[in-house]
PDB file of C-alpha atoms and ligand atoms in Angstrom:
ATOM      1  CA  MET A 280       0.000   0.000   0.000  1.00 93.00           C
ATOM      2  CA  ILE A 281       1.131   3.531  -0.757  1.00 96.00           C
ATOM      3  CA  SER A 282      -0.182   6.514   1.169  1.00 96.00           C
ATOM      4  CA  ALA A 283       1.103  10.099   0.917  1.00 96.00           C
ATOM      5  CA  HIS A 284       3.797   8.793  -1.463  1.00 98.00           C
ATOM      6  CA  LYS A 285       5.187   6.401   1.133  1.00 98.00           C
ATOM      7  CA  LEU A 286       4.991   2.621   1.441  1.00 98.00           C
ATOM      8  CA  LEU A 287       2.945   1.610   4.465  1.00 96.00           C
ATOM      9  CA  ASP A 288       4.467  -0.953   6.866  1.00 92.00           C
ATOM     10  CA  ILE A 289       7.949  -0.413   5.408  1.00 96.00           C
ATOM     11  CA  PRO A 290      10.719   1.381   7.369  1.00 98.00           C
ATOM     12  CA  PHE A 291      11.177   4.982   6.229  1.00 98.00           C
ATOM     13  CA  HIS A 292      14.560   6.650   6.843  1.00 98.00           C
ATOM     14  CA  ALA A 293      14.440  10.178   5.452  1.00 98.00           C
ATOM     15  CA  SER A 294      17.470  11.046   3.333  1.00 98.00           C
ATOM     16  CA  PRO A 295      18.534  14.700   3.305  1.00 98.00           C
ATOM     17  CA  ASN A 296      19.910  14.215  -0.238  1.00 98.00           C
ATOM     18  CA  VAL A 297      16.783  15.247  -2.127  1.00 97.00           C
ATOM     19  CA  GLY A 298      15.480  17.836  -4.518  1.00 96.00           C
ATOM     20  CA  GLY A 299      12.013  19.310  -4.433  1.00 96.00           C
ATOM     21  CA  VAL A 300       8.646  17.872  -5.376  1.00 97.00           C
ATOM     22  CA  MET A 301       8.597  16.477  -8.926  1.00 97.00           C
ATOM     23  CA  GLN A 302       6.829  18.719 -11.417  1.00 96.00           C
ATOM     24  CA  ALA A 303       4.815  15.761 -12.731  1.00 95.00           C
ATOM     25  CA  SER A 304       4.094  12.285 -11.400  1.00 96.00           C
ATOM     26  CA  PRO A 305       7.023   9.882 -11.821  1.00 97.00           C
ATOM     27  CA  SER A 306       6.880   8.073 -15.162  1.00 97.00           C
ATOM     28  CA  ALA A 307      10.036   5.922 -15.103  1.00 98.00           C
ATOM     29  CA  VAL A 308      11.863   3.531 -12.791  1.00 98.00           C
ATOM     30  CA  VAL A 309      15.678   3.389 -12.745  1.00 98.00           C
ATOM     31  CA  ILE A 310      17.315   0.207 -11.415  1.00 98.00           C
ATOM     32  CA  HIS A 311      20.700   0.336  -9.646  1.00 98.00           C
ATOM     33  CA  TYR A 312      22.988  -1.952  -7.702  1.00 98.00           C
ATOM     34  CA  THR A 313      24.622  -0.698  -4.534  1.00 97.00           C
ATOM     35  CA  GLY A 314      28.082  -2.159  -5.190  1.00 97.00           C
ATOM     36  CA  ASN A 315      28.256  -3.411  -1.601  1.00 97.00           C
ATOM     37  CA  GLU A 316      26.908  -6.220   0.601  1.00 96.00           C
ATOM     38  CA  SER A 317      24.816  -4.452   3.200  1.00 96.00           C
ATOM     39  CA  LEU A 318      21.315  -2.988   3.352  1.00 98.00           C
ATOM     40  CA  SER A 319      21.987  -1.071   6.590  1.00 97.00           C
ATOM     41  CA  GLY A 320      25.328   0.248   5.295  1.00 97.00           C
ATOM     42  CA  THR A 321      23.613   1.483   2.126  1.00 97.00           C
ATOM     43  CA  VAL A 322      20.799   3.167   4.061  1.00 98.00           C
ATOM     44  CA  ASN A 323      23.277   4.848   6.436  1.00 97.00           C
ATOM     45  CA  TRP A 324      25.390   6.139   3.548  1.00 97.00           C
ATOM     46  CA  LEU A 325      22.452   7.411   1.474  1.00 98.00           C
ATOM     47  CA  CYS A 326      21.139   9.231   4.579  1.00 98.00           C
ATOM     48  CA  ASP A 327      24.536  10.902   5.132  1.00 97.00           C
ATOM     49  CA  PRO A 328      24.664  14.453   3.677  1.00 97.00           C
ATOM     50  CA  GLN A 329      28.256  13.749   2.527  1.00 96.00           C
ATOM     51  CA  ALA A 330      27.001  11.098   0.105  1.00 96.00           C
ATOM     52  CA  ARG A 331      25.101  13.682  -1.942  1.00 96.00           C
ATOM     53  CA  ALA A 332      23.190  10.670  -3.304  1.00 97.00           C
ATOM     54  CA  SER A 333      19.956   8.905  -2.488  1.00 98.00           C
ATOM     55  CA  ALA A 334      17.334   6.572  -3.906  1.00 98.00           C
ATOM     56  CA  HIS A 335      13.648   6.176  -3.227  1.00 98.00           C
ATOM     57  CA  VAL A 336      13.912   2.544  -2.096  1.00 98.00           C
ATOM     58  CA  VAL A 337      16.731   0.111  -1.238  1.00 98.00           C
ATOM     59  CA  ILE A 338      16.080  -3.648  -1.463  1.00 98.00           C
ATOM     60  CA  GLY A 339      18.251  -6.065   0.546  1.00 98.00           C
ATOM     61  CA  GLU A 340      19.299  -9.559  -0.465  1.00 98.00           C
ATOM     62  CA  GLN A 341      16.453 -11.094   1.560  1.00 98.00           C
ATOM     63  CA  GLY A 342      13.920  -8.888  -0.225  1.00 98.00           C
ATOM     64  CA  GLU A 343      13.650  -6.368   2.662  1.00 98.00           C
ATOM     65  CA  LEU A 344      12.622  -2.838   1.658  1.00 98.00           C
ATOM     66  CA  VAL A 345      13.645   0.505   3.144  1.00 98.00           C
ATOM     67  CA  GLN A 346      12.271   3.760   1.729  1.00 98.00           C
ATOM     68  CA  LEU A 347      14.404   6.911   1.897  1.00 98.00           C
ATOM     69  CA  VAL A 348      12.545   9.473  -0.231  1.00 98.00           C
ATOM     70  CA  PRO A 349       8.781   9.984  -0.859  1.00 98.00           C
ATOM     71  CA  PHE A 350       7.918   8.897  -4.407  1.00 98.00           C
ATOM     72  CA  ASN A 351       6.842  12.386  -5.487  1.00 98.00           C
ATOM     73  CA  HIS A 352      10.177  13.962  -4.468  1.00 98.00           C
ATOM     74  CA  VAL A 353      13.333  14.107  -6.562  1.00 98.00           C
ATOM     75  CA  ALA A 354      15.980  11.655  -5.305  1.00 98.00           C
ATOM     76  CA  TRP A 355      19.617  11.954  -6.391  1.00 98.00           C
ATOM     77  CA  HIS A 356      20.284   8.570  -8.006  1.00 98.00           C
ATOM     78  CA  ALA A 357      20.703   8.992 -11.759  1.00 97.00           C
ATOM     79  CA  GLY A 358      23.055  11.953 -12.200  1.00 96.00           C
ATOM     80  CA  LYS A 359      23.872  12.957 -15.756  1.00 96.00           C
ATOM     81  CA  SER A 360      21.554  10.799 -17.829  1.00 97.00           C
ATOM     82  CA  GLN A 361      19.886  10.613 -21.207  1.00 96.00           C
ATOM     83  CA  PHE A 362      17.733   7.993 -22.911  1.00 96.00           C
ATOM     84  CA  GLN A 363      15.176   7.944 -25.731  1.00 94.00           C
ATOM     85  CA  GLY A 364      14.886  11.709 -25.954  1.00 94.00           C
ATOM     86  CA  ARG A 365      14.675  12.436 -22.234  1.00 95.00           C
ATOM     87  CA  SER A 366      17.472  13.653 -19.987  1.00 96.00           C
ATOM     88  CA  ASN A 367      18.126  14.256 -16.288  1.00 96.00           C
ATOM     89  CA  PHE A 368      16.158  11.249 -15.087  1.00 97.00           C
ATOM     90  CA  ASN A 369      16.129  12.370 -11.460  1.00 98.00           C
ATOM     91  CA  ARG A 370      13.380  14.822 -12.393  1.00 97.00           C
ATOM     92  CA  PHE A 371      10.798  12.179 -13.288  1.00 97.00           C
ATOM     93  CA  SER A 372      11.997   8.744 -12.153  1.00 98.00           C
ATOM     94  CA  ILE A 373      11.856   6.536  -9.099  1.00 98.00           C
ATOM     95  CA  GLY A 374      15.303   5.172  -8.191  1.00 98.00           C
ATOM     96  CA  ILE A 375      15.551   1.676  -6.742  1.00 98.00           C
ATOM     97  CA  GLU A 376      18.843   0.318  -5.361  1.00 98.00           C
ATOM     98  CA  LEU A 377      19.376  -3.441  -5.066  1.00 98.00           C
ATOM     99  CA  VAL A 378      22.057  -4.653  -2.669  1.00 98.00           C
ATOM    100  CA  ASN A 379      24.514  -6.445  -4.962  1.00 98.00           C
ATOM    101  CA  PRO A 380      28.323  -6.310  -5.178  1.00 98.00           C
ATOM    102  CA  GLY A 381      28.419  -5.742  -8.940  1.00 97.00           C
ATOM    103  CA  LYS A 382      31.258  -7.123 -10.998  1.00 96.00           C
ATOM    104  CA  LEU A 383      33.310  -9.960  -9.524  1.00 97.00           C
ATOM    105  CA  THR A 384      36.939 -10.874 -10.122  1.00 97.00           C
ATOM    106  CA  ARG A 385      38.161 -14.428 -10.297  1.00 94.00           C
ATOM    107  CA  VAL A 386      40.963 -15.032  -7.805  1.00 92.00           C
ATOM    108  CA  GLY A 387      42.066 -18.675  -8.042  1.00 91.00           C
ATOM    109  CA  GLU A 388      38.947 -20.696  -7.276  1.00 89.00           C
ATOM    110  CA  GLN A 389      37.115 -17.737  -5.733  1.00 94.00           C
ATOM    111  CA  TYR A 390      34.970 -14.939  -7.124  1.00 97.00           C
ATOM    112  CA  CYS A 391      35.595 -11.758  -5.178  1.00 97.00           C
ATOM    113  CA  ALA A 392      33.896  -8.369  -5.020  1.00 97.00           C
ATOM    114  CA  TRP A 393      35.986  -5.218  -5.182  1.00 96.00           C
ATOM    115  CA  PHE A 394      35.720  -5.005  -1.380  1.00 96.00           C
ATOM    116  CA  GLY A 395      37.245  -8.464  -0.963  1.00 96.00           C
ATOM    117  CA  LYS A 396      34.251 -10.641  -0.110  1.00 96.00           C
ATOM    118  CA  ALA A 397      34.150 -13.993  -1.925  1.00 97.00           C
ATOM    119  CA  TYR A 398      30.807 -15.071  -3.392  1.00 96.00           C
ATOM    120  CA  PRO A 399      29.796 -18.734  -3.922  1.00 94.00           C
ATOM    121  CA  LYS A 400      29.916 -20.081  -7.437  1.00 93.00           C
ATOM    122  CA  SER A 401      26.136 -20.563  -7.331  1.00 93.00           C
ATOM    123  CA  ARG A 402      25.815 -16.739  -7.357  1.00 95.00           C
ATOM    124  CA  VAL A 403      28.282 -16.186 -10.208  1.00 96.00           C
ATOM    125  CA  VAL A 404      26.933 -15.251 -13.631  1.00 95.00           C
ATOM    126  CA  ARG A 405      29.303 -15.131 -16.593  1.00 95.00           C
ATOM    127  CA  ALA A 406      27.942 -12.570 -19.031  1.00 94.00           C
ATOM    128  CA  LYS A 407      28.907  -9.687 -21.290  1.00 93.00           C
ATOM    129  CA  HIS A 408      27.862  -6.209 -20.244  1.00 95.00           C
ATOM    130  CA  GLN A 409      26.012  -4.353 -23.002  1.00 92.00           C
ATOM    131  CA  HIS A 410      28.821  -1.764 -23.127  1.00 92.00           C
ATOM    132  CA  ALA A 411      31.754  -4.203 -22.821  1.00 92.00           C
ATOM    133  CA  SER A 412      33.556  -6.249 -25.466  1.00 90.00           C
ATOM    134  CA  GLU A 413      34.401  -9.213 -23.225  1.00 92.00           C
ATOM    135  CA  THR A 414      32.427 -11.383 -20.824  1.00 93.00           C
ATOM    136  CA  GLY A 415      32.957 -10.911 -17.106  1.00 96.00           C
ATOM    137  CA  TYR A 416      31.753 -12.319 -13.795  1.00 97.00           C
ATOM    138  CA  TRP A 417      28.721 -10.762 -12.140  1.00 97.00           C
ATOM    139  CA  CYS A 418      26.746 -11.597  -9.018  1.00 97.00           C
ATOM    140  CA  ALA A 419      23.222 -12.955  -9.475  1.00 97.00           C
ATOM    141  CA  TYR A 420      20.436 -11.044  -7.771  1.00 97.00           C
ATOM    142  CA  THR A 421      18.488 -13.157  -5.299  1.00 97.00           C
ATOM    143  CA  GLU A 422      15.040 -14.526  -6.058  1.00 96.00           C
ATOM    144  CA  ALA A 423      13.744 -12.661  -2.984  1.00 97.00           C
ATOM    145  CA  GLN A 424      15.054  -9.358  -4.369  1.00 98.00           C
ATOM    146  CA  ILE A 425      13.516  -9.842  -7.800  1.00 97.00           C
ATOM    147  CA  THR A 426      10.182 -10.889  -6.286  1.00 97.00           C
ATOM    148  CA  ALA A 427      10.135  -7.847  -3.967  1.00 97.00           C
ATOM    149  CA  LEU A 428      11.171  -5.525  -6.800  1.00 98.00           C
ATOM    150  CA  THR A 429       8.496  -6.864  -9.161  1.00 97.00           C
ATOM    151  CA  ARG A 430       5.787  -6.449  -6.519  1.00 97.00           C
ATOM    152  CA  LEU A 431       6.993  -2.929  -5.758  1.00 98.00           C
ATOM    153  CA  ILE A 432       6.947  -1.811  -9.401  1.00 98.00           C
ATOM    154  CA  LEU A 433       3.470  -3.314  -9.937  1.00 97.00           C
ATOM    155  CA  LEU A 434       2.315  -1.317  -6.897  1.00 97.00           C
ATOM    156  CA  LEU A 435       3.988   1.858  -8.201  1.00 97.00           C
ATOM    157  CA  LYS A 436       2.290   1.332 -11.563  1.00 96.00           C
ATOM    158  CA  ASN A 437      -1.086   1.437  -9.802  1.00 95.00           C
ATOM    159  CA  HIS A 438      -0.261   4.862  -8.346  1.00 96.00           C
ATOM    160  CA  TYR A 439       1.866   6.573 -10.979  1.00 97.00           C
ATOM    161  CA  PRO A 440       1.987   6.624 -14.805  1.00 97.00           C
ATOM    162  CA  ILE A 441       5.083   4.397 -14.989  1.00 96.00           C
ATOM    163  CA  GLN A 442       5.877   3.741 -18.665  1.00 95.00           C
ATOM    164  CA  GLN A 443       9.552   2.913 -18.596  1.00 96.00           C
ATOM    165  CA  ILE A 444      11.956   0.704 -16.626  1.00 97.00           C
ATOM    166  CA  VAL A 445      15.628   1.329 -17.355  1.00 97.00           C
ATOM    167  CA  GLY A 446      18.977   0.394 -15.909  1.00 97.00           C
ATOM    168  CA  HIS A 447      21.363   3.111 -14.782  1.00 97.00           C
ATOM    169  CA  ASP A 448      23.694   1.729 -17.474  1.00 96.00           C
ATOM    170  CA  ASP A 449      20.999   2.432 -20.107  1.00 96.00           C
ATOM    171  CA  ILE A 450      20.742   6.126 -19.245  1.00 97.00           C
ATOM    172  CA  SER A 451      24.385   6.820 -18.257  1.00 96.00           C
ATOM    173  CA  PRO A 452      26.360   4.539 -20.610  1.00 94.00           C
ATOM    174  CA  GLY A 453      30.116   4.573 -20.176  1.00 90.00           C
ATOM    175  CA  ARG A 454      29.758   6.177 -16.761  1.00 93.00           C
ATOM    176  CA  LYS A 455      27.716   3.482 -14.993  1.00 96.00           C
ATOM    177  CA  CYS A 456      27.625  -0.349 -15.109  1.00 95.00           C
ATOM    178  CA  ASP A 457      24.674  -0.990 -12.806  1.00 96.00           C
ATOM    179  CA  PRO A 458      22.507  -3.020 -12.649  1.00 97.00           C
ATOM    180  CA  GLY A 459      24.611  -4.955 -15.194  1.00 96.00           C
ATOM    181  CA  PRO A 460      23.992  -8.102 -17.204  1.00 96.00           C
ATOM    182  CA  ALA A 461      22.995 -10.266 -14.218  1.00 96.00           C
ATOM    183  CA  PHE A 462      19.843  -8.190 -13.826  1.00 97.00           C
ATOM    184  CA  PRO A 463      16.838  -9.686 -15.711  1.00 95.00           C
ATOM    185  CA  LEU A 464      15.612  -6.422 -17.201  1.00 95.00           C
ATOM    186  CA  ASN A 465      13.864  -7.997 -20.196  1.00 93.00           C
ATOM    187  CA  ALA A 466      11.909 -10.412 -18.017  1.00 93.00           C
ATOM    188  CA  LEU A 467      10.911  -7.588 -15.687  1.00 95.00           C
ATOM    189  CA  ARG A 468       9.777  -5.382 -18.575  1.00 95.00           C
ATOM    190  CA  ARG A 469       7.766  -8.214 -20.065  1.00 93.00           C
ATOM    191  CA  GLN A 470       6.141  -9.014 -16.745  1.00 92.00           C
ATOM    192  CA  VAL A 471       5.426  -5.474 -15.583  1.00 93.00           C
ATOM    193  CA  LEU A 472       5.134  -3.350 -18.726  1.00 92.00           C
ATOM    194  CA  HIS A 473       4.274  -6.125 -21.193  1.00 85.00           C
ATOM    195  CA  ILE A 474       6.901  -4.827 -23.593  1.00 73.00           C
ATOM    196  CA  ASP A 475      10.313  -5.973 -24.691  1.00 57.00           C
ATOM    197  CA  ARG A 476      13.640  -4.252 -24.401  1.00 50.00           C
ATOM    198  CA  HIS A 477      14.239  -1.346 -26.794  1.00 50.00           C
ATOM    199  CA  THR A 478      16.794  -3.416 -28.656  1.00 44.00           C
ATOM    200  CA  ALA A 479      15.176  -6.729 -29.405  1.00 40.00           C
ATOM    201  CA  ASP A 480      18.517  -8.407 -30.098  1.00 38.00           C
ATOM    202  CA  HIS A 481      19.820  -7.754 -26.594  1.00 43.00           C
ATOM    203  CA  GLU A 482      18.486 -10.662 -24.578  1.00 44.00           C
ATOM    204  CA  ASP A 483      19.181 -11.548 -20.971  1.00 46.00           C
ATOM    205  CA  THR A 484      21.699 -14.272 -21.689  1.00 45.00           C
ATOM    206  CA  CYS A 485      23.996 -15.641 -19.067  1.00 46.00           C
ATOM    207  CA  GLU A 486      26.332 -18.564 -19.292  1.00 48.00           C
ATOM    208  CA  GLN A 487      27.126 -20.647 -16.269  1.00 54.00           C
ATOM    209  CA  GLU A 488      30.662 -21.969 -16.016  1.00 60.00           C
ATOM    210  CA  LYS A 489      31.101 -25.716 -15.662  1.00 69.00           C
ATOM    211  CA  ASP A 490      33.849 -27.650 -13.956  1.00 73.00           C
ATOM    212  CA  GLY A 491      35.403 -30.451 -15.969  1.00 81.00           C
ATOM    213  CA  GLU A 492      38.168 -33.007 -15.927  1.00 82.00           C
ATOM    214  CA  VAL A 493      40.341 -34.475 -18.690  1.00 84.00           C
ATOM    215  CA  ILE A 494      39.442 -38.102 -19.374  1.00 78.00           C
ATOM    216  CA  ALA A 495      41.928 -38.758 -22.210  1.00 82.00           C
ATOM    217  CA  SER A 496      45.415 -39.906 -21.218  1.00 80.00           C
ATOM    218  CA  GLN A 497      46.799 -36.751 -22.835  1.00 82.00           C
ATOM    219  CA  LEU A 498      44.939 -33.813 -24.400  1.00 84.00           C
ATOM    220  CA  ASN A 499      46.341 -31.059 -26.578  1.00 83.00           C
ATOM    221  CA  ILE A 500      45.272 -27.493 -25.858  1.00 84.00           C
ATOM    222  CA  ARG A 501      45.086 -24.929 -28.670  1.00 82.00           C
ATOM    223  CA  ASP A 502      44.850 -21.182 -29.116  1.00 76.00           C
ATOM    224  CA  SER A 503      41.807 -21.541 -31.343  1.00 77.00           C
ATOM    225  CA  ILE A 504      39.725 -24.355 -32.731  1.00 77.00           C
ATOM    226  CA  ASN A 505      41.821 -24.554 -35.902  1.00 73.00           C
ATOM    227  CA  GLY A 506      44.986 -23.224 -34.312  1.00 73.00           C
ATOM    228  CA  LYS A 507      48.383 -24.789 -33.792  1.00 70.00           C
ATOM    229  CA  GLU A 508      49.170 -26.657 -30.604  1.00 68.00           C
ATOM    230  CA  ARG A 509      50.253 -24.146 -28.076  1.00 71.00           C
ATOM    231  CA  ARG A 510      51.917 -26.126 -25.331  1.00 71.00           C
ATOM    232  CA  GLY A 511      52.415 -29.542 -23.781  1.00 71.00           C
ATOM    233  CA  PRO A 512      49.320 -31.679 -23.425  1.00 81.00           C
ATOM    234  CA  LEU A 513      47.013 -31.739 -20.407  1.00 83.00           C
ATOM    235  CA  GLN A 514      47.172 -34.974 -18.438  1.00 83.00           C
ATOM    236  CA  HIS A 515      44.406 -37.397 -17.473  1.00 82.00           C
ATOM    237  CA  GLY A 516      42.540 -36.133 -14.417  1.00 82.00           C
ATOM    238  CA  GLN A 517      43.474 -32.462 -14.972  1.00 82.00           C
ATOM    239  CA  LYS A 518      40.749 -30.226 -13.529  1.00 80.00           C
ATOM    240  CA  LEU A 519      39.586 -27.364 -15.703  1.00 79.00           C
ATOM    241  CA  VAL A 520      36.788 -24.852 -16.107  1.00 74.00           C
ATOM    242  CA  VAL A 521      34.676 -24.908 -19.270  1.00 75.00           C
ATOM    243  CA  LEU A 522      34.022 -21.326 -20.400  1.00 72.00           C
ATOM    244  CA  GLU A 523      32.342 -21.749 -23.778  1.00 72.00           C
ATOM    245  CA  GLU A 524      31.294 -24.417 -26.259  1.00 70.00           C
ATOM    246  CA  GLU A 525      31.559 -24.166 -30.042  1.00 71.00           C
ATOM    247  CA  ALA A 526      31.419 -26.682 -32.877  1.00 68.00           C
ATOM    248  CA  GLY A 527      32.394 -29.685 -30.796  1.00 75.00           C
ATOM    249  CA  TRP A 528      35.085 -27.889 -28.793  1.00 77.00           C
ATOM    250  CA  TYR A 529      35.229 -26.465 -25.289  1.00 83.00           C
ATOM    251  CA  LYS A 530      37.076 -23.283 -24.445  1.00 79.00           C
ATOM    252  CA  VAL A 531      38.656 -24.147 -21.107  1.00 79.00           C
ATOM    253  CA  GLN A 532      40.628 -22.432 -18.420  1.00 73.00           C
ATOM    254  CA  VAL A 533      43.410 -24.324 -16.684  1.00 73.00           C
ATOM    255  CA  GLN A 534      46.160 -21.861 -15.909  1.00 62.00           C
ATOM    256  CA  GLU A 535      45.645 -20.346 -19.292  1.00 56.00           C
ATOM    257  CA  THR A 536      42.859 -20.493 -21.861  1.00 64.00           C
ATOM    258  CA  GLY A 537      42.714 -22.710 -24.938  1.00 74.00           C
ATOM    259  CA  TRP A 538      40.619 -25.173 -26.873  1.00 79.00           C
ATOM    260  CA  VAL A 539      40.401 -28.948 -26.455  1.00 83.00           C
ATOM    261  CA  LYS A 540      38.380 -31.660 -28.143  1.00 82.00           C
ATOM    262  CA  LYS A 541      35.229 -31.959 -26.064  1.00 82.00           C
ATOM    263  CA  GLU A 542      34.965 -35.746 -26.166  1.00 79.00           C
ATOM    264  CA  PHE A 543      38.018 -35.924 -23.914  1.00 82.00           C
ATOM    265  CA  VAL A 544      36.463 -33.823 -21.133  1.00 83.00           C
ATOM    266  CA  SER A 545      33.749 -34.924 -18.726  1.00 79.00           C
ATOM    267  CA  ILE A 546      31.499 -32.313 -17.178  1.00 77.00           C
ATOM    268  CA  ARG A 547      30.491 -32.379 -13.547  1.00 66.00           C
ATOM    269  CA  ASP A 548      26.806 -31.665 -12.931  1.00 54.00           C
ATOM    270  CA  PRO A 549      26.431 -28.019 -11.923  1.00 45.00           C
ATOM    271  CA  GLN A 550      24.759 -27.066  -8.662  1.00 40.00           C
ATOM    272  CA  PRO A 551      21.043 -26.337  -9.041  1.00 36.00           C
ATOM    273  CA  GLU A 552      20.689 -22.611  -9.693  1.00 34.00           C
ATOM    274  CA  LYS A 553      17.780 -21.570  -7.531  1.00 35.00           C
ATOM    275  CA  ASP A 554      18.561 -17.883  -7.885  1.00 33.00           C
ATOM    276  CA  MET A 555      18.667 -18.164 -11.646  1.00 33.00           C
ATOM    277  CA  GLN A 556      15.139 -19.455 -12.196  1.00 28.00           C
ATOM    278  CA  TRP A 557      13.869 -16.046 -13.198  1.00 30.00           C
ATOM    279  CA  LEU A 558      16.223 -15.996 -16.150  1.00 27.00           C
ATOM    280  CA  ALA A 559      14.106 -18.568 -17.947  1.00 25.00           C
TER     281      ALA A 559
HETATM  282 ZN1  LIG B 870      23.354   3.539 -10.273  1.00 97.59          ZN
END
């Protein structure tokens, strides 16, 4: 329920980092990630005048909501922004922050956030950001977050003329990466707005890495599928990570990357991906 532009029964922590009342009812929603691991830390920071930033709502990993700014007031979440003929999205959009670490870095067998925390492989999504040329590792949003977010936007749609859901990276390309390729924006748009993404060829596609093991006695590894042998063969039992599959070959990572004949690699069953169900 929304009353006086606030969610009822949801904690409200007023942020001082706000503009005035919007000149018209909000007509867009901008999705962000926090780039950290903590709902309370995010709320504290966005309520600190030094942050000079805010959002209307923050959603934690368990789907908990905290509101910081009434929906008819300008929050400072988008910054310099432009998309489909409109600019300065703070003026007419509702900003929603999802607690998520953002891009992860592979360190040995671990996937670490910029602040050092390691995330389990079940949360790791390998995907290419719409503004990047290479795939990277991103942290999956939780099912609880996506459920809470979907319910919130459906509720907002009942109160305001919401016509558009965009990522911060849609409206501030080059400057912002959030919410990134792990966020199921197409599915959300289909479910809430009944429309597809502005570029129909950009689907929510994520590849899950698979662990494998060499089952041939020796296995050559190559730079490319038709390339020359690059170095001494892998031995039986060698553990590896399968990154991609193409034309009967796996691209694998051992200490370095190369291509091997796939019939000489067995794949271990991946863990069930509960958090990834919404990507279907
Ligand atoms: Zn953002």
